[in-house]
Short mmCIF file of C-alpha atoms in Angstrom, two decimals:
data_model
loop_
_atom_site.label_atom_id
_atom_site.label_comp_id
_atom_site.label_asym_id
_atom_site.label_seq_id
_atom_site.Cartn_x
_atom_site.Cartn_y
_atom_site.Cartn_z
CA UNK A 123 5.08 27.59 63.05
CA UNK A 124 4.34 26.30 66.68
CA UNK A 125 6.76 24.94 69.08
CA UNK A 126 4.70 21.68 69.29
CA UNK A 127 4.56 21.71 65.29
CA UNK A 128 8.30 22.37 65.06
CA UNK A 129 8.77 19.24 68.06
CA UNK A 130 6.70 16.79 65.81
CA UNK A 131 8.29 17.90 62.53
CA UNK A 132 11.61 17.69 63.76
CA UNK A 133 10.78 14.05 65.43
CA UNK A 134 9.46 12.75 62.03
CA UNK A 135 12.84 14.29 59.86
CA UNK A 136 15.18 12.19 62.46
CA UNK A 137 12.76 9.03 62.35
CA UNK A 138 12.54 9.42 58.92
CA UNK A 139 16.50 9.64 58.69
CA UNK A 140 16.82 6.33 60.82
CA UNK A 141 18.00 8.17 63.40
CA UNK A 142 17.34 6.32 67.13
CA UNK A 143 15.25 8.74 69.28
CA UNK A 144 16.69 8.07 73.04
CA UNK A 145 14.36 10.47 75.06
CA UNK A 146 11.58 11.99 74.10
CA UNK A 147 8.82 14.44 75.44
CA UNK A 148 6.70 17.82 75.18
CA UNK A 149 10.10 19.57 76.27
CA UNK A 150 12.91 18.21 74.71
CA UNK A 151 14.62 15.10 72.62
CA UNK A 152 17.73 13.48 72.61
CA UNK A 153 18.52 11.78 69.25
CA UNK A 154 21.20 9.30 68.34
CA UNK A 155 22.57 10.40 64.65
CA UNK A 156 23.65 8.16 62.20
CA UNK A 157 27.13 8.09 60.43
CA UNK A 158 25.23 10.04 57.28
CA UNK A 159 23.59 12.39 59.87
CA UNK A 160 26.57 13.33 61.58
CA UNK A 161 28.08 14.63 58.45
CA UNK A 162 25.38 16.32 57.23
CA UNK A 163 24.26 17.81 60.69
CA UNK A 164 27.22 18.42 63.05
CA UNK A 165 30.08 19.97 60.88
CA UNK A 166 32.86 17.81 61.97
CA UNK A 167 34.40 17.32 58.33
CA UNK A 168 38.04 16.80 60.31
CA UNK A 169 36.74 14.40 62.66
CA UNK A 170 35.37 11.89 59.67
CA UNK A 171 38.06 12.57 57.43
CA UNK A 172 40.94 11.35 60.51
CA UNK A 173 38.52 7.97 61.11
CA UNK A 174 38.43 7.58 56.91
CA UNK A 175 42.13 7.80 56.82
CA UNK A 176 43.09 5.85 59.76
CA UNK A 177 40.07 3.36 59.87
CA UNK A 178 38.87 4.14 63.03
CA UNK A 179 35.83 3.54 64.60
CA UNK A 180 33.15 6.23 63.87
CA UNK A 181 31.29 7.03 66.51
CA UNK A 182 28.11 9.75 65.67
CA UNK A 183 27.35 12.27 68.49
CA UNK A 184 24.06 12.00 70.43
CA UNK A 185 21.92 15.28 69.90
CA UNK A 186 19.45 17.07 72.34
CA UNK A 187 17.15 19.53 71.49
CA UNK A 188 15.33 21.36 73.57
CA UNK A 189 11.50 22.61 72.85
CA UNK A 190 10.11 24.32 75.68
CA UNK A 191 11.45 26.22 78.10
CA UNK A 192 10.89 24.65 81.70
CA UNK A 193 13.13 24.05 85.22
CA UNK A 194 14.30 20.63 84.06
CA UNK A 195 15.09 22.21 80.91
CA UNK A 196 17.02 25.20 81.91
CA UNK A 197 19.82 22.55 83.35
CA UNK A 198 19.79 20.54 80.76
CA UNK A 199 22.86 20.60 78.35
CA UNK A 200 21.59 20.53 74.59
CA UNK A 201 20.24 23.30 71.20
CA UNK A 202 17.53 25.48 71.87
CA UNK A 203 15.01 24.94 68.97
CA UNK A 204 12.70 27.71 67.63
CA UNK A 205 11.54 29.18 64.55
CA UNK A 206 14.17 31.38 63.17
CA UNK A 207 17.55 28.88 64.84
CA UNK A 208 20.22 28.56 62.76
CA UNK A 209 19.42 24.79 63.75
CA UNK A 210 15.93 24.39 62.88
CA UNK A 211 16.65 26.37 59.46
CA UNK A 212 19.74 23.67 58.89
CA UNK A 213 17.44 20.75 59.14
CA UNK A 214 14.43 22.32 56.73
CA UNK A 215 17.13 22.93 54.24
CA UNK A 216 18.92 19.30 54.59
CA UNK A 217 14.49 17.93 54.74
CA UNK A 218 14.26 19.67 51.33
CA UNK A 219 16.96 18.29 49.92
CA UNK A 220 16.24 14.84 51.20
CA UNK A 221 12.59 14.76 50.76
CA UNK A 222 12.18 16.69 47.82
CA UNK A 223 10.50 13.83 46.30
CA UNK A 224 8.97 10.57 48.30
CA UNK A 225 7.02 7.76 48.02
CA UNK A 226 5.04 6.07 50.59
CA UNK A 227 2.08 3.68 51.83
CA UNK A 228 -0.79 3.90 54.05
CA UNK A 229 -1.02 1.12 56.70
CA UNK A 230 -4.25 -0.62 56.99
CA UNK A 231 -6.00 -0.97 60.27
CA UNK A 232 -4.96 -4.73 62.08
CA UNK A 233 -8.81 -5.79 61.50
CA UNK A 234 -8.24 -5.85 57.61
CA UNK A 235 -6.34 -8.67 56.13
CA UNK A 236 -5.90 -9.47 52.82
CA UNK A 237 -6.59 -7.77 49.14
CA UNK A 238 -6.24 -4.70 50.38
CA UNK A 239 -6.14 -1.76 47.18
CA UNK A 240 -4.42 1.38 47.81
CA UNK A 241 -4.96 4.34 45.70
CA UNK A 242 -2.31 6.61 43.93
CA UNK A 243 -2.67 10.49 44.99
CA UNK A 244 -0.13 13.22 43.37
CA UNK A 245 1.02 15.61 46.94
CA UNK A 246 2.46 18.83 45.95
CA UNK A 247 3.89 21.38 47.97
CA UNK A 248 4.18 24.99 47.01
CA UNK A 249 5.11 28.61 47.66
CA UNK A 250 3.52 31.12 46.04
CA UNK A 251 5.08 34.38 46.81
CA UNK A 252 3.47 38.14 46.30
CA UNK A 253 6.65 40.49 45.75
CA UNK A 254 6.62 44.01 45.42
CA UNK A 255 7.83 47.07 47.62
CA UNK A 256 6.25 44.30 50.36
CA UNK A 257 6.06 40.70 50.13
CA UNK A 258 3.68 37.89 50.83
CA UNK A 259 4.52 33.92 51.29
CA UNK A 260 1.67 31.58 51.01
CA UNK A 261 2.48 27.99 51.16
CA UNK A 262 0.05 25.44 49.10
CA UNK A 263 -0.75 21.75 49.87
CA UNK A 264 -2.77 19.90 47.03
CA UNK A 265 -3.22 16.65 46.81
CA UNK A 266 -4.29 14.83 43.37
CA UNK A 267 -6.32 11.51 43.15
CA UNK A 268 -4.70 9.81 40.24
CA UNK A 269 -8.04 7.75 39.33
CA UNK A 270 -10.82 10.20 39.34
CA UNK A 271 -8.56 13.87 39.29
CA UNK A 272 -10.08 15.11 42.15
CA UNK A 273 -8.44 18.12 44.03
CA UNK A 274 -7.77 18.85 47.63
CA UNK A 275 -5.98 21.48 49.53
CA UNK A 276 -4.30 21.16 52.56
CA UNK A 277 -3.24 17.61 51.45
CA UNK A 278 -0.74 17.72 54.36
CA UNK A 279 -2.76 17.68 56.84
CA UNK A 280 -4.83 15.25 55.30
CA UNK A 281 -1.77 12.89 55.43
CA UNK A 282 -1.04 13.49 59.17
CA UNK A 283 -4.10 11.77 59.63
CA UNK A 284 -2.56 8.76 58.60
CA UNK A 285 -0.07 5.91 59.16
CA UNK A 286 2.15 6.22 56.73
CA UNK A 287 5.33 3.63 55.63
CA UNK A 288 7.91 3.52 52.95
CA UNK A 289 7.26 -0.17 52.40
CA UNK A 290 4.12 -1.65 51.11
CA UNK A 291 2.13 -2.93 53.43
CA UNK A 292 1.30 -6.68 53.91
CA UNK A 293 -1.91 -7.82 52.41
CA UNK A 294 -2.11 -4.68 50.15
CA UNK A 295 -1.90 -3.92 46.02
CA UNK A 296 -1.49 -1.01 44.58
CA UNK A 297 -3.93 0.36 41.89
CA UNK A 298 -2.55 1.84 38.57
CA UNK A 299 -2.85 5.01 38.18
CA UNK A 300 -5.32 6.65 35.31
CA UNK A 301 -3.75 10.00 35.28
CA UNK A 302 0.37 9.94 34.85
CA UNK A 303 1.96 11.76 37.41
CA UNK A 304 3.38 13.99 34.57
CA UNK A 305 0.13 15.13 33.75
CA UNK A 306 -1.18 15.09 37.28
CA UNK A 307 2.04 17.72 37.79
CA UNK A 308 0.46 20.08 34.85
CA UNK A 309 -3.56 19.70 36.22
CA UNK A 310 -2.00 21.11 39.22
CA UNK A 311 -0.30 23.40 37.86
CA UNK A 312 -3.41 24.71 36.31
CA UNK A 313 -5.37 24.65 39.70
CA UNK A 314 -2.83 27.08 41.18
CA UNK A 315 -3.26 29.06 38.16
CA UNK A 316 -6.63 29.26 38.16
CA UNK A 317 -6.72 29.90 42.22
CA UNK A 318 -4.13 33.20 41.63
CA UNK A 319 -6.07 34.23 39.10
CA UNK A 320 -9.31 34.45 41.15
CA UNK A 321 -7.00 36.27 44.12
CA UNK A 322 -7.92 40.36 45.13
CA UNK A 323 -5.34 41.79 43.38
CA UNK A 324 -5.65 45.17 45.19
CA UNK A 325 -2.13 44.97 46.48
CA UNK A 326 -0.74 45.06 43.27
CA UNK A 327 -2.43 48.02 41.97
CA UNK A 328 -1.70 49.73 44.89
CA UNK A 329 1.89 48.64 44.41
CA UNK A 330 1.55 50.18 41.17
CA UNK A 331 0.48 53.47 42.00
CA UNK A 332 3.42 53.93 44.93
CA UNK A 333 5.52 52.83 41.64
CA UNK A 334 4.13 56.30 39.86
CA UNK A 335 4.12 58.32 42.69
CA UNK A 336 8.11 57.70 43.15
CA UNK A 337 8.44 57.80 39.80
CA UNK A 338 6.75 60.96 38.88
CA UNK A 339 9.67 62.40 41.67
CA UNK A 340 11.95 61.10 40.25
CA UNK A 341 10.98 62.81 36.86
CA UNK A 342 10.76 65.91 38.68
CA UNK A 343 13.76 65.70 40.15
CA UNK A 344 15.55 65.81 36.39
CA UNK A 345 12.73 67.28 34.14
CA UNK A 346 14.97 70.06 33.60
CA UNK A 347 17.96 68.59 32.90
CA UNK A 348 17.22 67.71 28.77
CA UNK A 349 19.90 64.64 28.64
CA UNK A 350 19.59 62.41 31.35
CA UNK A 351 22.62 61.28 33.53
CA UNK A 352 23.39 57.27 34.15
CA UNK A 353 22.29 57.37 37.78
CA UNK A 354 18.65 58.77 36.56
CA UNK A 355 18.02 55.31 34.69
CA UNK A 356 19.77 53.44 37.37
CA UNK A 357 16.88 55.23 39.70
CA UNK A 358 13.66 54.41 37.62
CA UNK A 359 15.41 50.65 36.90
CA UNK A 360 15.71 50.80 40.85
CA UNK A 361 12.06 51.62 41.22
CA UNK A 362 11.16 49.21 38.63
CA UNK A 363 12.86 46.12 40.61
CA UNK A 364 11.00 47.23 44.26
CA UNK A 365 7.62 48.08 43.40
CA UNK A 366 6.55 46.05 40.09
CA UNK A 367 4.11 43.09 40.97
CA UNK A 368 5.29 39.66 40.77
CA UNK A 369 4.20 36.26 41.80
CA UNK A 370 7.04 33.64 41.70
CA UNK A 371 5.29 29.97 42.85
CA UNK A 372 7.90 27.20 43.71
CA UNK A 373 7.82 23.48 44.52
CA UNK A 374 8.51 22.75 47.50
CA UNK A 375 8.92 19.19 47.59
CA UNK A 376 5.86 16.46 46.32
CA UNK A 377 5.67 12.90 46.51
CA UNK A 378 2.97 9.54 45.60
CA UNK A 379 0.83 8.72 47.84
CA UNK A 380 -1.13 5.08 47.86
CA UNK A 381 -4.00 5.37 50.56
CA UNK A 382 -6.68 3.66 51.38
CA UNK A 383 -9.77 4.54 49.78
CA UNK A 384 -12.24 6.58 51.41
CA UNK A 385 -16.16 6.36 51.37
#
């Protein structure tokens, strides 16, 4: 992940959070938190349980983060954000858990005014991990038209493309979907299937034949001992756990979608 991806990412999670972004540029942002975002951000469980008790006024800390190292920067009081900070890490985990499921609208353009339809699209996001002695993460964007079931990857970034909004949009109506979100969950489902399936496997079998290799040793080690001892079967179950293939795929987070249609 970029430092300019990680900026806008972490720009759209405060916005998103109703958070009140004071300053803002390519190196750095100061954000006002919310009461909620305070809690869940700062670690000051004292702090809110004193106003609580004593009915004080709350008053949420102001937060700068800083995304690029520069002069200004390097006097500047405030979190160094990268990929791999404890920060950045704390605010995909409390993302997941606040946007492991959303719903929103695409904004027209100003020039269009009234009877505007907006179509229902399915967004999953996934992680499909290769584990063996090594291991693999591949992250997954589809994107499901609920009308005519067609399929796109890198939904995503197909989103960032446009102005989206929690709220309907004046002017606009929704179209019902033909395909169930429940049933637009298990098309997908079959799509990433179907794409693993047609994947080079190579790594697997060669996973599989390290796997032999330590485990004819391993046999050699004790082939002339006639009763094996514990810690043999321990071993091979040991061997077993780091090199057998395995692909684990796991949601993400997913959403509906109404957009505008395209031509």
């Amino acid at each position: 992940m970029q430092q300019h991806e990680i900026r806008h990412f972490v720009e759209r999670y405060f916005r998103a959070n109703e958070c009140a972004i004071l300053e803002a540029n390519d190196e750095y942002m100061t954000v006002q938190l919310t009461i909620e975002m305070d809690k869940e951000l700062m670690n000051r469980p004292f702090y809110w349980h004193y106003i609580e008790r004593t009915g004080g006024t709350p008053q949420p800390m102001q937060l700068t983060l800083i995304t690029k190292s520069t002069e200004k920067t390097k006097a500047l009081q405030g979190e160094r954000l990268h990929f791999g900070s404890p920060r950045l890490h704390q605010i995909f985990r409390s993302a997941q858990k606040r946007g492991s499921f959303i719903r929103l609208y695409e904004e027209p353009d100003a020039s269009q005014h009234t009877h505007i339809p907006l179509h229902p699209w399915l967004g999953l996001n996934v992680k499909i991990s290769y584990q063996c002695d090594r291991k693999k993460d591949q992250i997954l964007s589809l994107g499901l038209h609920l009308i005519s079931g067609t399929i796109i990857e890198q939904f995503h970034e197909f989103l960032l493309k446009r102005k989206l909004t929690p709220k309907i949009p004046d002017y606009c109506f929704t179209i019902s979907p033909l395909i169930k979100p429940k049933s637009g969950i298990g098309r997908l489902e079959q799509y990433i299937r179907s794409r693993i399936a047609a994947d080079d496997h190579t790594w697997a079998e060669k996973a599989e034949e390290r796997w032999a290799e330590d485990l004819a040793l391993l046999d050699h080690f004790y082939e002339e001992i006639e009763e094996k001892p514990e810690c043999y079967y321990i071993e091979k179950e040991a061997l077993e756990q780091q090199y057998k293939p395995r692909i684990i795929v796991s949601v993400i987070n997913g959403g509906i979608f109404y957009l505008l249609p395209r031509s």
